[in-house]
Coordinates of C-alpha atoms and ligand atoms in Angstrom, one line a residue:
X9 CA 23.1 -18.3 -0.8
X10 CA 19.6 -18.9 0.7
X11 CA 17.0 -20.0 -1.8
X12 CA 13.7 -18.1 -2.4
X13 CA 11.9 -21.0 -0.6
X14 CA 14.1 -20.7 2.4
X15 CA 13.6 -16.9 2.5
X16 CA 9.9 -17.4 2.3
X17 CA 10.0 -20.0 5.1
X18 CA 11.9 -17.5 7.3
X19 CA 9.2 -14.9 6.7
X20 CA 6.5 -17.5 7.8
X21 CA 8.6 -18.4 10.8
X22 CA 8.7 -14.7 11.8
X23 CA 4.9 -14.4 11.3
X24 CA 4.3 -17.6 13.4
X25 CA 6.4 -16.1 16.2
X26 CA 4.4 -12.8 16.0
X27 CA 1.1 -14.7 16.2
X28 CA 2.3 -16.7 19.2
X29 CA 3.3 -13.5 20.9
X30 CA 0.2 -11.5 20.1
X31 CA -2.6 -14.0 20.0
X32 CA -3.7 -13.4 23.6
X33 CA -4.2 -9.7 23.2
X34 CA -7.9 -8.7 23.4
X35 CA -8.4 -8.1 19.7
X36 CA -5.2 -9.5 18.2
X37 CA -6.3 -9.9 14.5
X38 CA -5.7 -6.4 13.2
X39 CA -2.3 -6.2 15.0
X40 CA -1.3 -9.6 13.6
X41 CA -2.3 -8.6 10.1
X42 CA -0.4 -5.4 10.4
X43 CA 2.7 -7.3 11.4
X44 CA 2.1 -9.8 8.5
X45 CA 1.9 -6.9 6.1
X46 CA 5.1 -5.5 7.5
X47 CA 6.8 -8.8 7.0
X48 CA 5.5 -9.7 3.5
X49 CA 4.9 -6.2 2.2
X50 CA 1.3 -7.2 1.4
X51 CA -1.3 -9.8 2.4
X52 CA -1.8 -12.4 -0.4
X53 CA -4.4 -15.1 0.2
X54 CA -1.7 -17.7 1.2
X55 CA -0.6 -15.4 4.1
X56 CA -4.2 -14.9 5.1
X57 CA -4.8 -18.6 5.1
X58 CA -1.6 -19.1 7.3
X59 CA -2.9 -16.6 9.8
X60 CA -6.4 -18.3 9.8
X61 CA -4.9 -21.7 10.4
X62 CA -2.6 -20.5 13.2
X63 CA -5.3 -18.5 14.9
X64 CA -7.9 -21.1 14.3
X65 CA -10.4 -18.8 12.7
X66 CA -12.1 -18.9 9.3
X67 CA -10.1 -17.6 6.4
X68 CA -13.2 -15.7 5.3
X69 CA -13.1 -13.6 8.4
X70 CA -9.5 -12.6 7.7
X71 CA -10.4 -11.8 4.1
X72 CA -13.3 -9.6 5.4
X73 CA -10.9 -7.6 7.6
X74 CA -8.3 -7.3 5.0
X75 CA -10.7 -5.9 2.4
X76 CA -12.5 -3.7 4.9
X77 CA -9.5 -1.6 5.9
X78 CA -7.7 0.3 3.2
X79 CA -4.4 0.2 4.9
X80 CA -4.2 -3.5 4.1
X81 CA -3.3 -4.5 0.6
X82 CA -3.6 -7.8 -1.2
X83 CA -1.3 -6.5 -4.0
X84 CA 2.4 -6.0 -3.7
X85 CA 3.1 -2.3 -2.8
X86 CA 5.7 -0.2 -4.6
X87 CA 8.6 1.4 -2.9
X88 CA 6.7 4.7 -2.9
X89 CA 2.9 5.2 -2.7
X90 CA 1.8 8.1 -4.8
X91 CA -1.4 9.3 -3.3
X92 CA -3.6 11.7 -5.4
X93 CA -5.9 13.8 -3.3
X94 CA -9.5 13.4 -4.4
X95 CA -11.0 15.7 -1.7
X96 CA -13.5 18.3 -2.9
X97 CA -11.1 21.2 -3.6
X98 CA -8.7 19.0 -5.6
X99 CA -11.5 17.3 -7.4
X100 CA -12.9 20.6 -8.5
X101 CA -9.5 21.8 -9.5
X102 CA -8.8 18.9 -11.7
X103 CA -7.9 15.7 -9.7
X104 CA -9.5 13.4 -12.3
X105 CA -7.2 14.9 -15.0
X106 CA -4.2 14.7 -12.7
X107 CA -5.0 11.0 -12.1
X108 CA -5.2 10.4 -15.8
X109 CA -1.9 12.1 -16.5
X110 CA -0.1 10.2 -13.7
X111 CA -1.7 7.0 -14.7
X112 CA -0.5 7.4 -18.3
X113 CA 3.0 8.3 -17.1
X114 CA 3.3 5.3 -14.8
X115 CA 1.4 2.9 -17.0
X116 CA -0.9 1.8 -14.1
X117 CA -4.4 2.5 -12.9
X118 CA -5.6 3.2 -9.4
X119 CA -4.4 0.7 -6.8
X120 CA -1.8 -0.9 -9.1
X121 CA 1.9 -1.0 -8.8
X122 CA 4.4 -0.1 -11.6
X123 CA 6.3 -3.0 -13.1
X124 CA 9.6 -1.8 -11.8
X125 CA 8.0 -1.8 -8.2
X126 CA 8.7 1.9 -7.7
X127 CA 5.2 3.3 -7.3
X128 CA 1.8 2.3 -6.2
X129 CA -0.9 4.7 -7.4
X130 CA -3.5 5.4 -4.8
X131 CA -6.1 8.0 -3.8
X132 CA -6.6 9.9 -0.5
X133 CA -9.1 12.3 1.0
X134 CA -8.1 16.0 1.7
X135 CA -4.5 16.2 2.8
X136 CA -4.9 19.8 4.1
X137 CA -3.2 21.5 1.2
X138 CA -6.3 22.7 -0.6
X139 CA -4.8 26.0 -1.6
X140 CA -2.4 24.0 -3.8
X141 CA -5.1 21.9 -5.4
X142 CA -4.9 19.6 -7.3
X143 CA -2.4 17.9 -5.0
X144 CA -0.6 14.6 -4.9
X145 CA 1.7 13.2 -2.1
X146 CA 4.7 10.9 -2.2
X147 CA 5.8 10.0 1.3
X148 CA 6.2 13.2 3.2
X149 CA 6.4 15.3 0.1
X150 CA 3.3 17.3 -1.2
X151 CA 3.1 18.5 -4.8
X152 CA 0.5 21.0 -5.9
X153 CA -0.8 22.9 -8.9
X154 CA 0.5 20.2 -11.3
X155 CA -1.1 20.8 -14.6
X156 CA 1.2 19.1 -17.1
X157 CA 3.0 15.9 -17.8
X158 CA 6.5 17.5 -17.9
X159 CA 6.2 18.6 -14.3
X160 CA 5.0 15.1 -13.3
X161 CA 7.9 13.4 -15.1
X162 CA 10.3 15.8 -13.5
X163 CA 8.9 15.0 -10.0
X164 CA 8.8 11.2 -10.5
X165 CA 12.5 11.2 -11.6
X166 CA 13.4 12.3 -8.1
X167 CA 12.2 9.0 -6.7
X168 CA 14.6 6.2 -7.7
Ligands
FES2 S1 -9.0 18.7 -1.1 FE1 -7.0 18.1 -1.8 S2 -5.8 19.0 -0.3 FE2 -7.7 19.5 0.4

């Protein structure tokens, strides 16, 4: 059985190959970071430093890009991202309370991932389902008019 260190080395090998393949693109950094996030699931500092070294650019530049774009994450992501809509309609119809209920249910705050690695709690702008406000989204599924914890519990159970 491969050790964790060997597995990790294999991931770095894949990343090194991707950098080699993409580095001559016109603006390769975002694409390379996207691939790195795909390989590792997130972009911890050590991965950023690896990219910096291979591409011969300052690690601070990588860090700047990673923190600028919200599709990059420096924390491990859960199997599912639970996005609560914080657009105007949802906000007015109780998104803050919805966030609080989901937060309590999952035991995490915004941006965090549950201990069992199932959910990352996140916020999004209007998802176009304002008539169902307040809304949250898990993958392709949209849930609206959720006003109590029992409903939330029942929905979360479907995602194992
Ligand atoms: S504001 Fe939440 S769906 Fe439009």
